[in-house]
Coordinates of C-alpha atoms in Angstrom, one line a residue:
M1 CA 4.5 -67.6 -21.0
A2 CA 2.7 -65.8 -18.7
L3 CA -1.7 -67.4 -18.8
S4 CA -4.3 -64.9 -20.2
V5 CA -7.7 -64.0 -19.1
Q6 CA -9.5 -66.6 -21.1
N7 CA -7.3 -69.4 -20.2
L8 CA -8.2 -68.9 -16.6
I9 CA -11.3 -68.2 -16.6
K10 CA -11.8 -71.7 -18.7
E11 CA -9.8 -72.9 -16.1
K12 CA -11.5 -71.4 -12.8
K13 CA -8.8 -69.4 -11.6
F14 CA -10.8 -66.7 -9.8
F15 CA -8.3 -66.4 -7.5
F16 CA -5.5 -64.9 -10.0
I17 CA -8.2 -63.0 -11.6
F18 CA -8.8 -61.5 -8.6
A19 CA -5.7 -60.5 -7.5
F20 CA -4.8 -59.2 -11.0
F21 CA -7.7 -56.6 -10.2
V22 CA -6.5 -55.5 -6.4
L23 CA -2.8 -54.9 -7.6
L24 CA -3.8 -52.9 -10.5
I25 CA -6.1 -50.3 -8.8
C26 CA -2.9 -51.0 -6.6
T27 CA -0.4 -49.5 -8.5
T28 CA -3.0 -47.2 -10.5
F29 CA -3.3 -45.4 -6.8
L30 CA 0.3 -45.3 -5.9
L31 CA 1.2 -43.6 -9.5
Y32 CA -1.9 -41.3 -8.9
T33 CA -0.9 -39.7 -5.5
N34 CA 2.7 -40.2 -6.3
D35 CA 3.3 -35.5 -5.9
T36 CA 0.4 -35.4 -4.2
R37 CA 2.3 -33.5 -0.9
F38 CA 3.8 -31.2 -3.3
S39 CA 0.2 -29.2 -3.4
S40 CA -2.9 -29.2 -2.2
L41 CA -4.3 -28.6 -5.2
S42 CA -3.4 -31.1 -8.2
F43 CA -2.6 -29.4 -11.5
S44 CA -6.0 -32.0 -12.5
D45 CA -7.8 -29.6 -10.3
L46 CA -6.1 -26.8 -11.7
Q47 CA -7.3 -28.5 -15.9
K48 CA -10.3 -29.0 -15.0
Q49 CA -11.7 -25.4 -13.6
S50 CA -9.9 -23.9 -16.9
N51 CA -11.6 -26.0 -19.1
P52 CA -14.8 -27.2 -17.0
S53 CA -17.3 -29.7 -19.3
S54 CA -19.5 -27.3 -21.3
S55 CA -22.8 -29.7 -21.1
Q56 CA -22.0 -30.6 -17.2
S57 CA -22.8 -28.2 -13.9
F58 CA -19.3 -26.9 -12.3
S59 CA -19.3 -26.9 -8.3
P60 CA -16.2 -26.1 -7.7
P61 CA -13.2 -29.0 -5.7
P62 CA -13.4 -27.2 -2.2
I63 CA -9.4 -26.0 -0.9
A64 CA -8.0 -28.4 1.4
I65 CA -7.6 -26.2 4.7
P66 CA -6.2 -27.1 7.8
S67 CA -9.1 -25.8 10.5
P68 CA -8.8 -22.9 11.1
P69 CA -5.8 -20.9 12.8
P70 CA -6.2 -19.1 15.6
P71 CA -6.2 -15.9 17.2
L72 CA -3.3 -13.3 16.6
A73 CA -1.7 -13.7 19.7
T74 CA -0.8 -17.0 19.8
V75 CA 0.8 -17.0 17.0
S76 CA 4.5 -17.6 17.8
P77 CA 7.0 -16.9 16.4
P78 CA 10.4 -19.3 16.1
T79 CA 13.1 -18.4 18.1
T80 CA 15.9 -18.1 15.6
V81 CA 16.4 -17.3 11.9
T82 CA 18.8 -17.9 9.4
T83 CA 19.6 -15.4 7.1
T84 CA 22.7 -15.1 4.4
A85 CA 24.5 -11.5 4.3
D86 CA 26.4 -10.9 2.1
S87 CA 28.6 -7.1 0.4
N88 CA 25.6 -6.5 -1.6
D89 CA 22.8 -3.5 -0.7
D90 CA 20.7 -5.1 -3.4
A91 CA 18.6 -8.1 -1.3
S92 CA 17.1 -10.5 -4.3
G93 CA 20.1 -13.1 -4.0
N94 CA 19.1 -15.5 -7.7
G95 CA 15.2 -14.6 -7.6
N96 CA 15.2 -18.2 -9.8
G97 CA 13.5 -19.8 -7.6
N98 CA 16.2 -22.5 -7.5
G99 CA 16.5 -22.7 -3.4
N100 CA 17.4 -26.7 -1.6
D101 CA 14.7 -26.2 0.1
E102 CA 11.8 -29.2 -0.5
D103 CA 9.1 -28.2 2.4
S104 CA 9.0 -24.5 0.5
S105 CA 8.3 -27.1 -3.2
V106 CA 4.3 -26.9 -4.5
L107 CA 3.4 -28.2 -7.7
V108 CA 0.8 -24.5 -9.6
G109 CA 0.4 -24.5 -13.4
G110 CA 1.6 -21.3 -14.1
D111 CA -0.4 -20.2 -17.4
L112 CA -1.6 -24.3 -16.8
G113 CA 0.3 -25.7 -19.6
G114 CA 3.4 -26.9 -17.6
I115 CA 3.3 -27.3 -14.0
E116 CA 6.7 -25.2 -12.5
K117 CA 8.3 -26.1 -8.7
I118 CA 8.5 -23.2 -6.5
Q119 CA 11.9 -23.8 -4.2
W120 CA 11.5 -20.3 -1.9
E121 CA 14.8 -18.3 -0.9
L122 CA 15.5 -16.3 1.6
C123 CA 16.5 -12.4 0.4
K124 CA 20.0 -11.5 1.2
G125 CA 22.6 -8.5 1.2
T126 CA 22.9 -6.4 4.1
V127 CA 19.0 -5.1 3.1
A128 CA 17.2 -8.1 3.2
V129 CA 15.1 -7.9 6.5
D130 CA 13.2 -4.5 4.8
Y131 CA 14.4 -5.5 1.2
I132 CA 12.4 -3.0 -1.0
P133 CA 12.5 -4.7 -4.8
C134 CA 11.9 -1.1 -6.8
L135 CA 14.4 1.2 -4.0
D136 CA 16.4 -1.4 -3.5
N137 CA 17.6 -2.0 -7.0
S138 CA 22.2 -0.9 -6.5
N139 CA 22.6 -2.0 -9.6
G140 CA 19.7 0.5 -11.3
I141 CA 20.8 3.3 -8.8
K142 CA 24.2 2.7 -10.2
E143 CA 23.2 2.8 -14.5
L144 CA 22.0 6.4 -13.2
Q145 CA 23.5 9.6 -15.0
S146 CA 22.2 11.7 -12.2
R147 CA 21.6 12.3 -8.3
R148 CA 20.5 16.0 -8.3
H149 CA 16.9 15.6 -8.7
M150 CA 15.8 12.7 -5.5
E151 CA 16.7 10.0 -9.1
H152 CA 18.2 7.5 -6.0
R153 CA 15.0 7.8 -4.3
E154 CA 12.8 7.2 -6.7
R155 CA 11.5 4.1 -8.4
H156 CA 14.2 1.3 -10.8
C157 CA 12.1 -1.7 -10.2
P158 CA 14.6 -4.9 -10.7
K159 CA 14.0 -7.5 -14.2
P160 CA 12.8 -9.4 -14.1
N161 CA 10.5 -9.4 -10.3
P162 CA 12.6 -10.7 -7.6
R163 CA 11.1 -13.8 -6.2
C164 CA 13.1 -13.9 -2.1
L165 CA 11.8 -13.7 1.0
P166 CA 12.5 -10.9 3.3
P167 CA 13.8 -13.3 7.2
L168 CA 12.6 -11.5 9.7
P169 CA 14.0 -9.6 12.2
K170 CA 15.4 -11.0 15.2
G171 CA 13.5 -11.7 18.0
Y172 CA 10.1 -10.2 15.9
K173 CA 7.5 -10.4 17.7
V174 CA 2.9 -9.9 16.6
P175 CA 3.5 -6.4 16.7
L176 CA 1.1 -4.2 19.7
L177 CA -2.1 -3.8 18.6
W178 CA -3.9 0.1 18.4
P179 CA -3.9 2.3 20.1
K180 CA -1.3 2.1 22.7
S181 CA 0.7 1.2 19.1
R182 CA 0.7 5.0 18.0
D183 CA 3.2 5.3 21.6
M184 CA 5.5 3.1 21.6
I185 CA 6.1 -0.4 19.4
W186 CA 8.6 -3.5 19.8
Y187 CA 12.4 -2.7 19.1
D188 CA 13.0 -6.0 17.9
N189 CA 10.9 -5.4 15.0
V190 CA 12.3 -1.8 13.2
P191 CA 15.7 -2.8 14.9
H192 CA 17.4 0.5 13.8
P193 CA 18.7 3.0 16.6
K194 CA 20.5 5.8 14.1
L195 CA 16.7 8.3 14.3
V196 CA 16.5 7.5 18.5
E197 CA 20.4 8.9 17.8
Y198 CA 20.0 11.7 15.8
K199 CA 17.0 13.4 16.2
K200 CA 18.0 12.2 20.7
D201 CA 17.3 16.5 21.3
Q202 CA 14.5 16.8 19.7
N203 CA 12.3 14.4 21.3
W204 CA 11.1 11.8 17.8
V205 CA 11.6 8.8 19.1
R206 CA 13.5 7.5 22.9
K207 CA 14.3 3.3 22.8
E208 CA 13.2 2.0 26.7
G209 CA 13.9 -1.2 27.5
D210 CA 13.0 -3.1 24.4
F211 CA 10.3 -0.5 23.3
L212 CA 11.1 2.1 21.6
V213 CA 8.8 5.4 22.7
F214 CA 6.3 7.8 20.1
P215 CA 6.2 11.1 22.9
G216 CA 4.8 13.6 19.8
G217 CA 7.8 15.6 19.8
G218 CA 9.3 17.1 16.1
T219 CA 12.0 19.2 15.0
Q220 CA 8.9 22.0 15.3
F221 CA 6.9 20.1 17.4
K222 CA 8.4 22.2 21.2
D223 CA 5.3 21.9 22.6
G224 CA 4.1 18.5 21.5
V225 CA 2.5 17.7 18.3
T226 CA -1.2 18.6 20.0
N227 CA -0.6 22.0 20.8
Y228 CA 0.6 22.7 17.2
I229 CA -1.7 20.8 15.2
N230 CA -4.8 22.9 17.5
F231 CA -2.0 26.1 16.7
I232 CA -2.1 25.6 13.4
E233 CA -6.3 25.5 14.4
K234 CA -6.2 28.6 15.9
T235 CA -3.9 30.3 13.8
L236 CA -6.7 29.6 11.3
P237 CA -9.9 28.7 11.8
I238 CA -11.3 28.1 9.2
I239 CA -9.3 24.9 8.6
Q240 CA -11.4 23.1 10.7
W241 CA -10.0 20.1 11.1
G242 CA -12.1 16.4 10.6
R243 CA -15.0 19.2 9.5
R244 CA -13.3 20.8 6.3
T245 CA -10.2 19.7 6.6
R246 CA -10.6 15.1 5.6
V247 CA -7.2 14.7 4.4
V248 CA -4.0 16.3 4.4
L249 CA -0.4 15.1 3.1
D250 CA 2.3 15.1 4.9
V251 CA 5.4 15.8 3.7
G252 CA 8.9 14.7 5.0
C253 CA 7.0 13.5 7.6
G254 CA 9.8 12.0 10.1
V255 CA 7.9 8.7 12.5
A256 CA 4.0 10.4 11.4
S257 CA 3.4 11.9 14.8
F258 CA 1.4 14.8 12.6
G259 CA -1.4 12.6 11.5
G260 CA -1.1 10.0 14.0
Y261 CA -2.5 13.0 16.5
L262 CA -4.8 14.3 13.6
L263 CA -6.0 10.9 14.0
D264 CA -8.5 12.1 17.2
K265 CA -9.9 14.9 15.2
N266 CA -11.0 12.9 12.3
V267 CA -8.7 13.5 9.3
I268 CA -6.6 11.2 7.5
T269 CA -2.9 11.3 6.4
M270 CA -1.5 10.2 3.7
S271 CA 2.3 10.8 5.5
F272 CA 4.7 9.9 3.0
A273 CA 9.1 10.7 3.4
P274 CA 11.6 9.0 0.6
K275 CA 13.9 5.5 1.5
D276 CA 17.1 7.7 3.1
E277 CA 19.4 9.4 5.8
H278 CA 17.1 8.7 8.5
E279 CA 16.3 4.5 8.3
A280 CA 13.1 4.0 9.1
Q281 CA 10.7 6.4 9.3
I282 CA 8.3 5.6 7.4
Q283 CA 8.9 2.2 9.4
F284 CA 8.4 3.3 12.2
A285 CA 4.7 5.8 11.1
L286 CA 3.0 2.2 10.1
E287 CA 4.7 0.1 12.8
R288 CA 2.8 2.3 14.3
G289 CA -0.5 1.9 12.9
I290 CA -0.3 5.2 11.1
P291 CA -0.8 5.7 7.7
A292 CA 2.6 6.1 4.8
T293 CA 4.6 5.2 2.5
L294 CA 7.6 6.3 0.4
S295 CA 7.9 8.4 -1.5
V296 CA 10.0 11.4 -2.6
I297 CA 9.3 15.1 -4.7
G298 CA 12.1 14.3 -7.6
T299 CA 12.1 13.7 -11.0
K300 CA 8.0 12.6 -11.3
K301 CA 4.9 12.9 -10.4
L302 CA 3.1 11.7 -6.8
T303 CA 1.3 8.9 -7.3
Y304 CA -1.5 10.9 -6.9
P305 CA -4.6 12.7 -8.4
D306 CA -5.6 16.6 -9.7
N307 CA -7.2 18.7 -6.5
A308 CA -7.2 15.7 -4.2
F309 CA -5.7 17.1 -0.5
D310 CA -7.6 19.8 1.7
L311 CA -4.7 20.0 3.0
I312 CA -0.8 19.8 2.4
H313 CA 1.1 20.1 4.8
C314 CA 5.1 20.5 5.3
A315 CA 7.6 20.7 9.3
R316 CA 11.3 20.9 8.0
C317 CA 10.7 18.7 5.7
R318 CA 13.9 20.2 3.0
V319 CA 12.7 20.4 0.1
H320 CA 13.8 23.0 -2.6
W321 CA 10.3 24.6 -3.1
D322 CA 12.0 26.3 -6.0
A323 CA 14.5 24.2 -7.9
D324 CA 13.3 23.8 -11.0
G325 CA 11.4 27.0 -11.8
G326 CA 9.8 25.7 -8.6
K327 CA 8.0 21.7 -9.7
P328 CA 8.3 20.5 -6.7
L329 CA 5.7 23.3 -5.7
M330 CA 3.4 23.4 -8.7
E331 CA 3.3 19.2 -7.8
L332 CA 1.8 20.2 -4.8
N333 CA 0.1 23.0 -6.7
R334 CA -0.9 19.8 -8.7
I335 CA -2.9 17.3 -5.9
L336 CA -4.5 20.7 -3.8
R337 CA -8.0 21.2 -4.0
P338 CA -8.7 24.1 -5.2
G339 CA -9.5 26.3 -1.3
G340 CA -7.2 23.7 -0.6
F341 CA -4.5 25.0 2.4
F342 CA -0.8 24.6 2.2
V343 CA 0.5 24.8 5.7
W344 CA 4.7 25.3 6.1
S345 CA 6.3 25.5 9.0
A346 CA 10.1 26.6 8.7
T347 CA 13.5 28.4 9.3
P348 CA 13.0 30.6 6.3
V349 CA 9.6 31.4 7.7
Y350 CA 10.6 32.9 11.2
R351 CA 14.6 33.9 10.8
D352 CA 16.6 36.5 9.2
D353 CA 19.3 35.7 8.0
E354 CA 20.6 35.5 4.9
R355 CA 20.3 32.7 3.6
D356 CA 16.2 32.0 5.0
R357 CA 15.9 35.6 3.7
N358 CA 17.0 34.4 0.1
V359 CA 15.2 31.2 0.2
W360 CA 12.1 33.5 1.8
N361 CA 12.1 36.0 -1.7
S362 CA 12.2 32.7 -3.4
M363 CA 9.2 31.6 -2.2
V364 CA 7.0 35.2 -2.3
A365 CA 7.9 35.1 -6.3
L366 CA 6.6 31.8 -6.3
T367 CA 3.6 31.9 -4.3
N368 CA 2.4 35.0 -6.1
S369 CA 2.6 33.3 -10.0
M370 CA 1.1 30.8 -8.6
C371 CA -2.1 33.0 -7.5
W372 CA -1.6 31.0 -4.2
K373 CA -2.4 33.7 -1.4
N374 CA -0.7 33.9 1.6
V375 CA -3.6 33.6 4.4
A376 CA -1.7 33.5 8.2
K377 CA 1.6 34.2 9.1
T378 CA 2.9 33.7 12.6
M379 CA 4.8 32.7 15.7
D380 CA 3.5 30.5 18.3
S381 CA 5.5 30.4 22.4
S382 CA 8.5 28.2 21.2
G383 CA 9.4 30.8 17.9
I384 CA 8.5 28.7 15.8
G385 CA 6.8 29.6 12.7
L386 CA 4.5 28.7 9.6
V387 CA 2.8 30.5 7.1
I388 CA -0.8 29.2 5.2
Y389 CA -1.4 29.6 1.2
Q390 CA -3.8 29.0 0.2
K391 CA -4.9 27.9 -3.7
P392 CA -7.4 30.1 -5.5
D393 CA -10.7 28.5 -6.0
S394 CA -11.9 30.4 -8.7
S395 CA -10.3 31.5 -11.6
S396 CA -9.6 35.4 -11.3
C397 CA -6.6 35.6 -10.8
Y398 CA -5.2 33.5 -13.4
D399 CA -6.2 35.5 -15.8
N400 CA -5.6 38.7 -14.4
R401 CA -1.3 37.8 -14.9
K402 CA -0.4 40.7 -16.7
E403 CA 3.0 37.6 -17.7
Q404 CA 1.2 34.4 -18.0
D405 CA 4.1 32.2 -15.9
P406 CA 4.4 29.9 -15.3
P407 CA 1.8 28.5 -18.3
F408 CA -1.3 26.2 -17.8
C409 CA 0.2 22.8 -18.1
D410 CA -2.2 20.9 -21.5
Q411 CA -5.4 20.2 -20.4
N412 CA -4.2 15.8 -22.2
D413 CA -1.8 15.7 -19.2
S414 CA -4.8 15.4 -17.3
Q415 CA -6.6 13.2 -18.7
N416 CA -3.7 10.3 -17.4
V417 CA -2.8 8.6 -14.1
P418 CA 0.3 10.5 -13.3
W419 CA 2.4 6.4 -13.2
Y420 CA 6.3 7.3 -13.7
A421 CA 5.2 10.7 -15.6
P422 CA 7.5 13.4 -15.2
L423 CA 7.6 16.4 -13.1
T424 CA 6.0 19.9 -15.0
R425 CA 6.1 23.3 -14.7
C426 CA 3.0 24.9 -15.3
L427 CA 0.1 25.5 -13.0
S428 CA -3.2 22.6 -13.8
R429 CA -6.0 24.1 -14.4
L430 CA -9.4 23.8 -11.6
P431 CA -11.3 21.4 -11.9
V432 CA -14.6 21.4 -13.4
D433 CA -18.0 19.5 -14.5
T434 CA -19.3 18.4 -18.1
K435 CA -21.3 22.3 -18.2
G436 CA -18.0 24.1 -17.7
N437 CA -18.8 24.9 -13.8
L438 CA -16.2 25.0 -11.4
I439 CA -16.1 21.6 -9.2
S440 CA -17.0 22.8 -5.4
W441 CA -15.7 21.8 -2.0
P442 CA -16.3 18.7 -1.5
A443 CA -20.0 18.2 1.4
R444 CA -17.8 18.3 5.1
W445 CA -17.3 15.5 6.7
P446 CA -18.4 13.2 7.6
Y447 CA -21.4 14.3 4.7
R448 CA -18.2 14.1 2.6
L449 CA -18.7 10.2 2.1
N450 CA -21.4 8.8 0.8
S451 CA -22.3 11.7 -0.6
L452 CA -22.2 12.2 -4.6
P453 CA -19.0 12.7 -4.9
P454 CA -18.0 16.6 -7.5
R455 CA -16.3 14.6 -9.9
L456 CA -18.6 11.0 -10.2
S457 CA -19.1 10.7 -13.7
T458 CA -22.7 12.9 -15.3
E459 CA -23.4 10.1 -16.8
P460 CA -27.9 9.6 -16.3
D461 CA -26.3 6.2 -14.1
S462 CA -24.3 6.8 -12.4
G463 CA -24.9 8.1 -9.1
D464 CA -27.7 5.5 -8.8
T465 CA -24.5 3.0 -9.9
F466 CA -22.4 4.8 -6.9
Y467 CA -24.8 4.1 -4.2
E468 CA -25.5 1.0 -5.6
D469 CA -22.3 0.0 -5.3
T470 CA -21.6 1.8 -1.5
R471 CA -24.8 0.1 -0.7
H472 CA -23.4 -3.3 -2.6
W473 CA -20.1 -3.0 0.5
S474 CA -21.4 -1.8 3.2
V475 CA -24.1 -5.4 3.3
L476 CA -20.4 -7.5 2.1
V477 CA -18.5 -6.1 4.9
S478 CA -21.0 -6.1 8.4
D479 CA -22.7 -8.8 6.5
V480 CA -20.5 -10.9 5.0
Y481 CA -16.3 -10.7 5.8
L482 CA -16.5 -8.9 9.6
N483 CA -18.5 -12.6 10.6
A484 CA -15.2 -15.0 8.7
D485 CA -14.0 -16.2 11.8
A486 CA -10.2 -17.5 9.7
I487 CA -10.6 -13.8 10.7
N488 CA -9.7 -12.2 14.2
W489 CA -10.3 -9.0 12.4
S490 CA -9.6 -7.6 16.4
S491 CA -6.2 -7.2 16.0
V492 CA -5.8 -5.9 12.7
R493 CA -5.3 -1.9 12.4
N494 CA -3.2 -1.8 9.0
I495 CA -5.3 -2.1 5.9
M496 CA -4.8 -2.7 1.6
D497 CA -7.7 -2.4 -0.9
M498 CA -5.8 -3.4 -4.6
N499 CA -8.3 -2.5 -6.4
A500 CA -10.5 0.2 -4.5
G501 CA -12.8 1.2 -7.1
Y502 CA -14.6 3.8 -5.5
G503 CA -13.3 2.6 -2.3
G504 CA -16.7 0.9 -1.2
F505 CA -14.5 -1.2 1.1
A506 CA -13.1 1.1 2.8
A507 CA -16.2 3.3 3.8
A508 CA -17.7 0.3 5.0
L509 CA -15.6 0.5 7.6
V510 CA -14.8 3.6 8.8
D511 CA -16.2 4.0 11.7
L512 CA -13.7 0.9 13.1
P513 CA -11.2 1.4 14.5
Y514 CA -8.0 0.5 11.2
W515 CA -7.4 2.8 8.1
V516 CA -7.5 1.6 4.0
M517 CA -4.7 2.1 2.2
N518 CA -7.1 2.3 -1.2
V519 CA -4.9 1.4 -4.4
I520 CA -6.3 1.5 -8.0
P521 CA -3.8 -0.3 -10.8
F522 CA -2.3 2.4 -13.7
D523 CA -3.8 0.5 -16.0
T524 CA -7.5 -0.1 -14.8
E525 CA -10.8 2.7 -14.1
D526 CA -9.1 6.0 -12.7
T527 CA -11.5 6.9 -9.8
L528 CA -9.2 8.1 -7.0
S529 CA -10.6 11.8 -7.4
I530 CA -13.9 10.2 -6.2
I531 CA -12.1 8.3 -3.4
F532 CA -10.7 11.6 -2.0
D533 CA -13.4 13.6 -2.6
R534 CA -15.3 10.4 -0.3
G535 CA -12.6 12.1 2.3
L536 CA -9.9 8.9 2.0
I537 CA -7.1 8.3 0.6
G538 CA -6.2 6.3 -2.3
I539 CA -2.9 5.9 -3.8
Y540 CA -1.7 4.3 -7.5
H541 CA 0.4 1.7 -8.2
D542 CA 0.9 -1.5 -11.6
W543 CA 0.7 -5.3 -9.5
C544 CA 3.6 -6.3 -11.9
E545 CA 5.5 -4.8 -9.3
S546 CA 6.7 -4.1 -6.0
L547 CA 4.8 -1.4 -4.3
S548 CA 7.0 1.3 -3.1
T549 CA 6.1 -0.1 1.5
Y550 CA 8.7 -2.1 3.5
P551 CA 8.2 -5.9 3.6
R552 CA 5.8 -6.8 7.4
T553 CA 3.8 -4.1 6.8
Y554 CA 0.4 -4.6 6.8
D555 CA -2.1 -6.3 8.2
V556 CA -5.4 -6.9 6.2
L557 CA -3.9 -6.9 1.5
H558 CA -8.7 -7.3 0.2
S559 CA -9.5 -7.8 -3.5
S560 CA -11.9 -8.3 -5.8
F561 CA -11.3 -9.7 -8.5
L562 CA -8.0 -8.4 -9.3
F563 CA -6.0 -11.3 -10.4
K564 CA -7.6 -12.2 -14.1
T565 CA -7.1 -9.1 -15.6
L566 CA -2.7 -8.3 -13.6
T567 CA -2.3 -12.5 -15.1
Q568 CA -2.3 -11.5 -19.3
R569 CA 0.6 -9.7 -17.8
C570 CA 2.1 -10.8 -15.1
D571 CA 3.5 -14.3 -13.2
L572 CA 0.6 -14.7 -10.7
I573 CA 4.2 -16.0 -8.3
D574 CA 5.0 -12.8 -8.4
V575 CA 2.2 -10.5 -6.9
A576 CA 1.9 -14.0 -4.5
A577 CA 4.9 -13.3 -3.2
E578 CA 4.6 -9.5 -2.9
M579 CA 1.5 -9.9 -1.4
D580 CA 4.2 -12.2 1.8
R581 CA 6.0 -9.6 1.3
I582 CA 4.1 -6.5 3.1
V583 CA 1.7 -8.6 5.3
R584 CA 2.4 -8.9 8.4
P585 CA 3.5 -12.4 10.0
G586 CA -0.4 -13.3 11.3
G587 CA -2.1 -11.1 8.6
Y588 CA -4.8 -12.1 6.2
V589 CA -4.7 -11.8 2.2
L590 CA -8.9 -11.6 2.2
I591 CA -10.0 -12.6 -1.5
Q592 CA -12.8 -12.6 -4.0
D593 CA -12.5 -14.0 -7.6
T594 CA -13.2 -16.5 -10.1
M595 CA -12.4 -20.0 -8.6
E596 CA -9.4 -20.9 -10.9
M597 CA -7.8 -17.4 -9.7
I598 CA -8.2 -18.3 -6.3
H599 CA -7.6 -22.3 -6.7
K600 CA -4.1 -21.3 -8.7
L601 CA -3.5 -18.5 -5.4
S602 CA -4.5 -20.7 -2.2
S603 CA -1.8 -23.2 -4.1
I604 CA 0.6 -20.7 -4.6
L605 CA -0.2 -19.5 -1.1
G606 CA 0.3 -23.5 0.0
S607 CA 4.1 -23.6 -1.4
L608 CA 4.8 -20.7 1.1
H609 CA 3.2 -22.1 4.5
W610 CA -0.2 -19.4 4.3
S611 CA -3.7 -20.9 5.6
T612 CA -6.1 -21.6 3.6
S613 CA -9.7 -21.9 3.9
L614 CA -12.5 -21.0 1.1
Y615 CA -14.9 -18.7 3.4
Q616 CA -19.2 -19.7 2.0
K617 CA -17.8 -21.3 -1.7
Q618 CA -16.6 -17.6 -3.2
F619 CA -14.0 -15.8 -0.2
L620 CA -10.5 -16.6 0.1
I621 CA -9.1 -16.3 3.2
G622 CA -5.4 -16.5 3.6
R623 CA -3.5 -16.9 6.7
K624 CA 0.3 -15.8 6.9
G625 CA 2.5 -17.1 9.7
F626 CA 6.6 -17.3 10.7
W627 CA 8.3 -19.6 8.6
R628 CA 11.0 -18.1 5.9
P629 CA 12.9 -20.8 4.3
G630 CA 16.1 -22.5 6.5

């Protein structure tokens, strides 16, 4: 029969009392710490953060972190990477988190109502290394009724989102730094020889030992891309690269040498091309450190606002501009700024066979109906010709058309963000302010960066809000972000701002050797036109889906208070998996958010073997390593 505590006291057996309490404390401690090996943050911490007592002042617990990471150049990739391939093009694996890698598990609170154990798996399939979920969804593509309008190159996102991780290419290395990367990259990082063979006579790219080398050639750049760029400006001096013309779109960009060399003239170019038989051209561009994205003019509008680009360029981009009654060219008209130029360098401009003549005649009829003016047509010394069209900056031509064909678009269309919006055969109206006056061309670069954007709201406080936002980001970037020891800024080139607002973060970095892809979530306030007015680039996106970019293409992802609203629609784990997909090994995330979100993200990133640190008690800095699940 067990002795009671009262009998022990009466009999003065204090040793037994002491031993009993020691045993009780040890048992409790062991039970409490049993699962801490899974996470640097316990679930109880997350509960406290989610529901702090209203009667107590709350001080967030520190995030368990290692010492600051070493500079990027000291990170060593694994010598071997084990991947599993099968015959399917879809690389998502089973995507249900039921792998067997114990080290990849972590306990996190999903909705703080339960605990979910994440177990990461490698993506599988022939495209696993370069897996892009919304473009490599083979099942979705097979179900398409037609491929006439490039539907198979458009986004078809799998449901649910896959949670697999793309394996690293065998022999992957830390990318070369800018500006050296513009001219050469590691072959093992983008081991695709198809374009080298396909374009070997056109000087796009060559393989030299361990490197892919980009000599600045192209189908239309027989004398080199620099000469070609200068030839365009000489043909039409009003273009004024880097002064009047700041923001350019390069359609069907190849390896983006045109945009890469325009950077020398203070021109920022959004280069885009579809993921097609010209294997990895956009991946080459991003590995080189040149702004680029995967896109196609198919059945959907491009993810840019109306009247965005100063100039649009197409050199043999293989787009049938007069298809479907001219819908592709009318889409360019939508996104081209009034008074802006379209530079078309293609065989119908300068060849005289029957096919090219027919295409040229169709182009003449179409551009005339759209009130585009042919302002230059010429040929360079190598025999390559181009034509330059200008979009009207007044409504006089539209008013004097004998036939209103194509018609004007419904004005309500311009109020909607073009996210999965169908192409339309109509002309967008010229933009006007609240008083009905046509919106003028922005100030010359670089003054337009910090001038009031022409399309800023005319509300009384909007100007003050814009200037305050600009000052805020200038101070935060210069005094805080760039002083963060946990980020090796000398290794950075490609940056993405996941919810860019007015583009203040990008504006604060504009004099440094970085470029920023500004993302405006499709369901937030639409400020992307303001970003373009400032002379910056960006896209619309839904962060509940995968981005149209290759894995390992950005050095830094930045966000400011994005996740609270986002997690009302999708799982934070899926968003973190996408962040891991697009960040390069050795790259970073820099996040300002609530402490609740910072704790959750830190825990999930820990499951991905990222190192994390809390900077100045409010910014989460995470660094991706070379780990992949075994």
